[in-house]
């Protein structure tokens, strides 16, 4: 904390550009912490917020509902195969807490003693205690290890770091066999929780084809609920509306957040299948209902802007557009790889992770006494780009609707920044 001093103050945003209080302009390569879709100050989204604010700014969802929230729930169900109901919250971590509670209570409601949770190593689902427990990135959560609840964690295949003695393909089979063996032996496992499509905060580990689908099949075979986290990877980030559709793994419970409102208001949602929802029905005295609620749940301004955002996805064919624009990333792959501290480049859709190493042969992550994040932030700022690293990984997560021209510029600036920061690590 003391390394940073004063933080750069952002005064305004327009399109993919941020302007600070000294008048410096930076391309937002972080997409407002991975949630921005249409760029900043989009007039359509701004006007929806303005109009909704004149009518109803907030009203509780306790015994009540509101039109934007109802419309949004119907819309989310329409775009989410296999899902039947929506439970609102106001951030991704809460949406995951709710997912976990629904999964555990489902079995209680059914009168079955399934209380354990399986996950994959290195996952990230948010910073609250339940979310930390089902995730676990040691650097983030190590200090709270004792307070986290126990989960059963399985390895994830990472093509760049395959353990000795395995080919990548063998290692995938090995991971899946481990999962199947455990789920077949242990009938206390309530749910399998994982990010959908890729682990993002855990280092942009993109699952190999078929990996998630096979986990889904194993879960079905052994009666374990599949809980997917689409918060960072869904809504177009990885080039399809929902990763679970692309991966052919329909979950029992799924969480959305980040891009749900285009990145303009705070909102998240947990969706459940009919089977799961029905287990919560009963007379009050059966105590089958879910005790969970947040003050700003189903906020009408957030719901109104989310409705507009999803309408715009459809009207502007954003998924197709992302698939086309994302090719710009590939055009720069060779040039990025030429920088000697680049160990690996992982890319899909509007997400790229550039892993930096001090020794390519040994794949030693770059290290520094100073914050790597700060080094890149400052170098990026000099080059007119807002960058944020995760450990030794430069993350490129721009607004989804970025133009090819702006993405081109963003990648040129990224290369310049890595080259400029290089001397800190060699
Ligand atoms: C996959 C995933 N799940 C959950 C979260 C938590 O969301 P929030 O920061 O809105 O609490 C994040 C945040 O980065 C995430 O990447």
Coordinates of C-alpha atoms and ligand atoms in Angstrom, one line a residue:
X1 CA 0.0 0.0 0.0
X2 CA 2.8 2.4 0.9
X3 CA 4.4 1.9 -2.5
X4 CA 1.6 3.5 -4.3
X5 CA 1.1 6.9 -2.7
X6 CA -1.7 8.8 -4.5
X7 CA -3.8 6.9 -7.1
X8 CA -4.5 8.2 -10.5
X9 CA -8.0 9.8 -10.4
X10 CA -10.2 9.1 -13.4
X11 CA -12.4 12.0 -14.3
X12 CA -14.2 10.8 -17.3
X13 CA -14.6 8.0 -19.8
X14 CA -15.6 8.0 -23.4
X15 CA -15.7 4.9 -25.5
X16 CA -12.5 2.8 -24.7
X17 CA -10.7 5.9 -23.4
X18 CA -10.3 7.0 -19.8
X19 CA -9.1 10.5 -18.9
X20 CA -7.5 11.3 -15.6
X21 CA -7.5 14.5 -13.6
X22 CA -4.2 15.6 -15.2
X23 CA -5.7 15.2 -18.6
X24 CA -3.8 12.0 -19.5
X25 CA -5.7 9.6 -21.8
X26 CA -5.5 5.9 -21.5
X27 CA -7.1 3.0 -23.4
X28 CA -9.0 0.9 -20.8
X29 CA -7.4 -2.5 -21.3
X30 CA -9.0 -3.7 -18.1
X31 CA -12.6 -2.9 -19.3
X32 CA -13.5 -1.5 -15.8
X33 CA -12.4 -4.7 -14.1
X34 CA -13.6 -7.0 -17.0
X35 CA -17.2 -5.8 -17.1
X36 CA -17.4 -3.1 -19.7
X37 CA -19.2 -4.0 -22.9
X38 CA -20.0 -0.8 -25.0
X39 CA -17.3 1.5 -23.8
X40 CA -17.8 4.4 -21.4
X41 CA -20.6 7.0 -21.6
X42 CA -22.7 5.0 -24.0
X43 CA -25.7 7.4 -24.7
X44 CA -28.3 4.6 -24.9
X45 CA -27.3 3.1 -21.5
X46 CA -26.9 6.5 -19.9
X47 CA -30.4 7.5 -21.0
X48 CA -32.0 4.3 -19.6
X49 CA -30.4 5.0 -16.2
X50 CA -31.6 8.6 -16.3
X51 CA -35.1 7.7 -17.2
X52 CA -35.4 4.9 -14.7
X53 CA -34.0 7.2 -12.0
X54 CA -37.0 9.5 -12.5
X55 CA -39.5 6.7 -11.9
X56 CA -38.2 4.3 -9.3
X57 CA -34.6 4.3 -8.0
X58 CA -34.8 1.5 -5.6
X59 CA -37.5 -0.6 -4.0
X60 CA -36.9 -3.8 -2.0
X61 CA -37.5 -7.2 -3.3
X62 CA -38.8 -8.4 0.0
X63 CA -42.4 -9.2 -0.6
X64 CA -42.3 -6.9 -3.7
X65 CA -41.1 -7.0 -7.2
X66 CA -40.5 -4.3 -9.9
X67 CA -41.0 -4.3 -13.7
X68 CA -37.4 -4.0 -14.8
X69 CA -36.3 -6.9 -12.6
X70 CA -39.2 -9.1 -13.8
X71 CA -38.5 -8.3 -17.4
X72 CA -34.8 -9.0 -16.9
X73 CA -35.5 -12.4 -15.2
X74 CA -37.7 -13.4 -18.2
X75 CA -35.0 -12.3 -20.5
X76 CA -32.2 -14.2 -18.7
X77 CA -34.3 -17.3 -18.7
X78 CA -34.8 -17.0 -22.4
X79 CA -31.1 -16.8 -23.1
X80 CA -30.1 -19.5 -20.6
X81 CA -30.8 -23.1 -21.7
X82 CA -31.9 -25.3 -18.9
X83 CA -32.5 -22.5 -16.4
X84 CA -35.9 -21.7 -14.9
X85 CA -35.6 -19.1 -12.1
X86 CA -33.5 -16.1 -11.2
X87 CA -32.2 -14.9 -7.8
X88 CA -30.7 -11.4 -7.8
X89 CA -27.8 -10.0 -5.9
X90 CA -25.5 -7.1 -6.5
X91 CA -22.0 -8.5 -7.1
X92 CA -20.4 -11.7 -8.4
X93 CA -19.1 -12.9 -5.0
X94 CA -22.7 -12.8 -3.6
X95 CA -24.0 -14.5 -6.7
X96 CA -21.6 -17.3 -5.9
X97 CA -22.4 -17.4 -2.2
X98 CA -26.1 -17.8 -3.2
X99 CA -25.2 -20.6 -5.7
X100 CA -23.4 -22.5 -3.0
X101 CA -26.3 -22.0 -0.5
X102 CA -28.8 -23.1 -3.1
X103 CA -26.8 -26.2 -3.9
X104 CA -26.3 -27.2 -0.3
X105 CA -29.9 -26.5 0.7
X106 CA -31.2 -28.4 -2.4
X107 CA -30.0 -31.7 -0.8
X108 CA -31.3 -30.7 2.6
X109 CA -34.7 -29.9 1.1
X110 CA -34.6 -33.4 -0.5
X111 CA -33.7 -35.0 2.8
X112 CA -30.3 -36.2 1.6
X113 CA -27.0 -35.9 3.5
X114 CA -24.8 -34.4 0.8
X115 CA -22.8 -31.6 2.3
X116 CA -19.4 -31.6 0.6
X117 CA -18.3 -29.4 -2.3
X118 CA -15.9 -30.3 -5.1
X119 CA -14.0 -27.7 -7.0
X120 CA -11.0 -27.2 -9.3
X121 CA -7.7 -25.9 -8.0
X122 CA -6.8 -22.3 -8.7
X123 CA -10.3 -21.2 -9.3
X124 CA -11.6 -17.7 -8.4
X125 CA -15.2 -16.9 -7.5
X126 CA -14.9 -13.7 -5.5
X127 CA -13.5 -12.4 -2.2
X128 CA -16.2 -13.3 0.4
X129 CA -15.6 -16.4 2.6
X130 CA -17.7 -18.9 0.8
X131 CA -16.4 -17.7 -2.6
X132 CA -12.8 -17.9 -1.3
X133 CA -13.4 -21.4 0.0
X134 CA -14.7 -22.8 -3.4
X135 CA -11.9 -20.9 -5.2
X136 CA -8.5 -20.5 -3.6
X137 CA -5.7 -18.6 -5.3
X138 CA -3.0 -19.0 -2.6
X139 CA -1.6 -15.5 -3.1
X140 CA -5.0 -13.9 -2.5
X141 CA -6.5 -16.1 0.2
X142 CA -3.5 -17.7 2.0
X143 CA -4.0 -15.5 5.1
X144 CA -7.5 -16.7 5.7
X145 CA -6.9 -20.4 5.0
X146 CA -7.9 -21.5 8.5
X147 CA -11.2 -19.8 8.3
X148 CA -12.2 -21.2 4.9
X149 CA -14.5 -24.3 4.7
X150 CA -12.9 -27.4 3.3
X151 CA -13.5 -28.4 -0.3
X152 CA -12.3 -31.3 -2.5
X153 CA -10.0 -29.8 -5.1
X154 CA -9.0 -31.3 -8.4
X155 CA -6.2 -30.2 -10.7
X156 CA -6.9 -28.3 -14.0
X157 CA -4.9 -29.0 -17.2
X158 CA -2.7 -26.0 -18.1
X159 CA -1.0 -26.6 -21.5
X160 CA 1.9 -24.4 -20.5
X161 CA 2.7 -26.3 -17.3
X162 CA 2.0 -29.9 -17.8
X163 CA 3.5 -32.0 -14.9
X164 CA 6.5 -34.1 -15.8
X165 CA 5.8 -37.5 -17.3
X166 CA 2.6 -36.5 -19.0
X167 CA 1.6 -35.4 -22.4
X168 CA -1.1 -32.6 -22.3
X169 CA -3.7 -35.1 -23.5
X170 CA -2.7 -37.7 -20.9
X171 CA -2.9 -35.1 -18.2
X172 CA -6.4 -34.1 -19.2
X173 CA -7.5 -37.8 -18.9
X174 CA -5.6 -38.0 -15.6
X175 CA -7.5 -35.0 -14.2
X176 CA -10.9 -36.3 -15.4
X177 CA -10.1 -39.8 -14.0
X178 CA -9.3 -38.3 -10.6
X179 CA -12.6 -36.5 -10.6
X180 CA -14.6 -39.5 -11.7
X181 CA -12.9 -41.8 -9.1
X182 CA -13.7 -39.4 -6.3
X183 CA -17.3 -38.7 -7.3
X184 CA -17.9 -42.4 -7.6
X185 CA -16.5 -43.1 -4.2
X186 CA -17.9 -40.2 -2.2
X187 CA -21.7 -40.0 -2.1
X188 CA -21.6 -36.9 0.2
X189 CA -20.6 -34.5 -2.6
X190 CA -23.4 -31.9 -3.1
X191 CA -22.0 -29.9 -5.9
X192 CA -19.1 -29.4 -8.3
X193 CA -18.3 -25.7 -8.6
X194 CA -16.1 -24.2 -11.4
X195 CA -15.6 -21.3 -13.6
X196 CA -17.2 -21.8 -17.0
X197 CA -14.8 -22.0 -20.0
X198 CA -11.7 -20.8 -18.3
X199 CA -10.1 -19.8 -15.0
X200 CA -9.6 -16.1 -15.4
X201 CA -8.1 -14.6 -12.2
X202 CA -6.3 -17.9 -11.7
X203 CA -4.1 -17.0 -14.7
X204 CA -6.3 -17.3 -17.9
X205 CA -6.3 -21.1 -17.9
X206 CA -8.5 -21.9 -20.9
X207 CA -10.0 -25.4 -20.5
X208 CA -9.1 -27.8 -23.3
X209 CA -12.0 -28.9 -25.5
X210 CA -14.3 -31.4 -23.9
X211 CA -12.9 -30.9 -20.3
X212 CA -15.9 -29.0 -18.9
X213 CA -18.4 -31.1 -20.9
X214 CA -16.9 -34.3 -19.4
X215 CA -17.1 -32.9 -15.8
X216 CA -20.8 -32.1 -16.5
X217 CA -21.3 -35.7 -17.6
X218 CA -19.5 -37.1 -14.5
X219 CA -21.6 -34.9 -12.3
X220 CA -24.8 -36.2 -13.9
X221 CA -23.7 -39.8 -13.6
X222 CA -23.0 -39.5 -9.9
X223 CA -25.9 -37.2 -8.9
X224 CA -23.8 -34.1 -8.1
X225 CA -25.1 -30.6 -8.9
X226 CA -23.0 -28.7 -11.5
X227 CA -22.6 -25.0 -10.4
X228 CA -21.0 -22.9 -13.1
X229 CA -19.6 -19.4 -12.7
X230 CA -20.0 -17.4 -15.9
X231 CA -19.3 -14.1 -14.2
X232 CA -16.1 -13.3 -16.0
X233 CA -16.4 -15.6 -19.0
X234 CA -20.0 -15.4 -20.1
X235 CA -21.8 -12.6 -21.9
X236 CA -19.4 -12.6 -24.8
X237 CA -16.1 -12.3 -23.1
X238 CA -14.8 -15.6 -24.6
X239 CA -16.6 -15.2 -27.9
X240 CA -19.9 -16.8 -27.1
X241 CA -22.9 -15.6 -25.2
X242 CA -22.6 -18.3 -22.6
X243 CA -19.6 -20.6 -22.2
X244 CA -21.7 -23.4 -20.9
X245 CA -23.6 -23.6 -24.2
X246 CA -20.3 -23.6 -26.1
X247 CA -18.9 -26.3 -23.8
X248 CA -22.1 -28.3 -23.9
X249 CA -22.4 -28.5 -20.2
X250 CA -25.8 -27.4 -18.9
X251 CA -25.5 -26.6 -15.2
X252 CA -28.0 -27.0 -12.4
X253 CA -27.1 -23.5 -11.1
X254 CA -25.2 -20.7 -12.9
X255 CA -24.0 -17.2 -11.8
X256 CA -23.8 -14.1 -13.9
X257 CA -22.4 -10.7 -13.1
X258 CA -19.8 -8.2 -14.5
X259 CA -21.1 -7.6 -18.0
X260 CA -24.8 -8.1 -17.1
X261 CA -25.4 -4.3 -17.0
X262 CA -22.7 -3.5 -19.6
X263 CA -20.5 -2.5 -16.7
X264 CA -22.7 0.5 -15.7
X265 CA -24.5 -0.6 -12.5
X266 CA -23.8 -3.2 -9.9
X267 CA -25.9 -6.3 -10.4
X268 CA -25.5 -10.1 -10.4
X269 CA -27.8 -13.1 -10.7
X270 CA -27.9 -16.7 -9.8
X271 CA -30.1 -18.9 -12.0
X272 CA -31.3 -22.4 -11.2
X273 CA -33.0 -25.2 -13.1
X274 CA -36.6 -26.1 -12.4
X275 CA -35.5 -29.3 -10.6
X276 CA -33.5 -27.2 -8.1
X277 CA -36.1 -24.5 -7.8
X278 CA -38.9 -26.9 -7.1
X279 CA -37.1 -28.4 -4.1
X280 CA -37.5 -25.0 -2.4
X281 CA -41.3 -25.0 -2.6
X282 CA -43.4 -25.9 0.4
X283 CA -45.5 -24.5 3.2
X284 CA -43.8 -21.9 5.4
X285 CA -43.5 -24.4 8.2
X286 CA -41.6 -26.8 6.0
X287 CA -38.7 -24.3 6.1
X288 CA -37.7 -25.1 2.5
X289 CA -37.3 -21.5 1.4
X290 CA -33.9 -19.8 1.0
X291 CA -33.0 -17.3 3.6
X292 CA -31.0 -14.9 1.6
X293 CA -31.5 -11.3 0.7
X294 CA -29.5 -8.1 0.0
X295 CA -30.7 -4.5 0.4
X296 CA -30.1 -3.7 -3.3
X297 CA -31.3 -7.0 -4.7
X298 CA -33.1 -6.5 -8.0
X299 CA -32.4 -2.8 -8.1
X300 CA -34.6 -1.3 -10.8
X301 CA -32.0 1.0 -12.3
X302 CA -29.5 -1.8 -12.6
X303 CA -32.2 -4.1 -14.0
X304 CA -33.3 -1.4 -16.5
X305 CA -29.8 -1.0 -17.8
X306 CA -29.2 -4.7 -17.9
X307 CA -32.4 -5.1 -20.0
X308 CA -31.1 -2.4 -22.4
X309 CA -27.7 -4.0 -22.5
X310 CA -29.0 -7.4 -23.5
X311 CA -31.3 -5.8 -26.1
X312 CA -28.2 -4.1 -27.6
X313 CA -26.3 -7.5 -27.6
X314 CA -29.1 -8.8 -29.9
X315 CA -29.6 -5.7 -32.0
X316 CA -25.9 -5.2 -32.6
X317 CA -25.0 -8.9 -33.1
X318 CA -22.2 -8.3 -30.6
X319 CA -21.1 -12.0 -30.4
X320 CA -20.4 -12.1 -34.1
X321 CA -18.6 -8.8 -33.8
X322 CA -16.4 -10.1 -30.9
X323 CA -15.5 -13.1 -32.9
X324 CA -14.4 -10.9 -35.8
X325 CA -12.6 -8.3 -33.7
X326 CA -10.8 -10.9 -31.6
X327 CA -8.8 -11.9 -34.7
X328 CA -6.7 -8.8 -34.1
X329 CA -5.3 -10.4 -31.0
X330 CA -3.9 -13.3 -33.2
X331 CA -2.3 -10.9 -35.6
X332 CA -0.1 -9.7 -32.7
X333 CA 0.7 -13.1 -31.3
X334 CA 4.1 -13.5 -33.1
X335 CA 5.3 -10.0 -32.3
X336 CA 4.4 -10.4 -28.6
X337 CA 6.1 -13.8 -28.5
X338 CA 9.3 -12.3 -29.7
X339 CA 9.8 -10.4 -26.5
X340 CA 12.2 -12.5 -24.5
X341 CA 10.3 -12.3 -21.2
X342 CA 7.1 -13.6 -22.8
X343 CA 6.6 -17.3 -21.8
X344 CA 3.1 -18.0 -23.0
X345 CA 0.1 -16.3 -24.6
X346 CA -3.4 -17.5 -23.9
X347 CA -6.2 -16.0 -25.8
X348 CA -9.9 -16.6 -26.5
X349 CA -12.4 -13.9 -27.6
X350 CA -11.9 -10.7 -25.8
X351 CA -9.5 -12.1 -23.2
X352 CA -5.8 -12.5 -23.4
X353 CA -3.3 -13.4 -20.7
X354 CA 0.4 -12.9 -21.5
X355 CA 2.5 -14.9 -19.0
X356 CA 5.9 -13.3 -18.3
X357 CA 8.9 -15.3 -17.3
X358 CA 12.6 -14.5 -16.5
X359 CA 13.8 -17.8 -17.9
X360 CA 11.9 -19.3 -20.8
X361 CA 13.4 -22.8 -20.6
X362 CA 12.6 -23.1 -16.9
X363 CA 9.3 -21.0 -17.1
X364 CA 10.4 -19.1 -14.1
X365 CA 7.7 -16.4 -13.4
X366 CA 9.1 -12.8 -13.4
X367 CA 9.8 -11.5 -9.9
X368 CA 10.4 -8.1 -8.5
X369 CA 10.8 -6.6 -5.0
X370 CA 8.4 -3.9 -6.2
X371 CA 4.8 -4.5 -7.2
X372 CA 4.8 -5.9 -10.7
X373 CA 1.3 -4.5 -11.1
X374 CA 2.6 -1.0 -10.3
X375 CA 5.5 -1.3 -12.7
X376 CA 3.1 -2.2 -15.5
X377 CA 0.6 0.4 -14.5
X378 CA 3.1 3.2 -14.6
X379 CA 4.8 2.0 -17.8
X380 CA 1.3 1.6 -19.4
X381 CA 0.2 5.1 -18.3
X382 CA 3.3 6.5 -20.0
X383 CA 2.2 4.7 -23.2
X384 CA -1.5 5.8 -22.9
X385 CA -2.9 2.4 -21.7
X386 CA -4.5 1.3 -18.5
X387 CA -3.0 -2.1 -17.7
X388 CA -3.4 -4.3 -14.6
X389 CA -1.4 -7.5 -14.2
X390 CA -2.3 -10.6 -12.2
X391 CA 0.9 -11.8 -10.7
X392 CA 3.2 -12.4 -13.7
X393 CA 0.4 -12.2 -16.2
X394 CA -0.5 -9.1 -18.2
X395 CA -4.3 -9.2 -18.6
X396 CA -6.0 -7.8 -21.7
X397 CA -9.8 -7.6 -21.1
X398 CA -11.0 -4.6 -23.1
X399 CA -14.6 -3.4 -23.6
X400 CA -16.3 -6.1 -25.7
X401 CA -17.4 -3.7 -28.4
X402 CA -13.9 -2.3 -29.0
X403 CA -13.2 -1.5 -32.7
X404 CA -10.5 -3.3 -34.6
X405 CA -8.7 0.0 -34.9
X406 CA -8.7 0.6 -31.1
X407 CA -7.8 -3.0 -30.4
X408 CA -4.9 -2.7 -32.8
X409 CA -3.7 0.4 -30.9
X410 CA -4.2 -1.4 -27.5
X411 CA -2.0 -4.2 -28.6
X412 CA 0.7 -1.9 -30.0
X413 CA 0.7 -0.1 -26.6
X414 CA 0.8 -3.4 -24.7
X415 CA 3.9 -4.5 -26.7
X416 CA 5.6 -1.1 -26.0
X417 CA 4.7 -1.4 -22.3
X418 CA 6.1 -4.9 -21.9
X419 CA 9.3 -3.9 -23.8
X420 CA 9.6 -0.8 -21.6
X421 CA 9.1 -2.7 -18.3
X422 CA 11.4 -5.6 -19.4
X423 CA 14.6 -4.2 -17.8
X424 CA 13.0 -4.6 -14.3
X425 CA 13.0 -8.4 -14.7
X426 CA 16.2 -9.4 -16.6
Ligands
LIG1 C1 -15.1 -15.8 -12.2 C2 -15.4 -14.8 -11.2 N1 -16.4 -15.1 -10.3 C3 -16.7 -14.2 -9.3 C4 -16.1 -12.9 -9.3 C5 -16.5 -12.0 -8.2 O1 -17.2 -10.9 -8.7 P1 -17.3 -9.5 -7.9 O2 -16.0 -8.9 -8.0 O3 -18.4 -8.8 -8.6 O4 -17.7 -9.8 -6.5 C6 -15.1 -12.6 -10.2 C7 -14.4 -11.3 -10.1 O5 -13.5 -11.0 -10.8 C8 -14.7 -13.6 -11.2 O6 -13.8 -13.3 -12.0

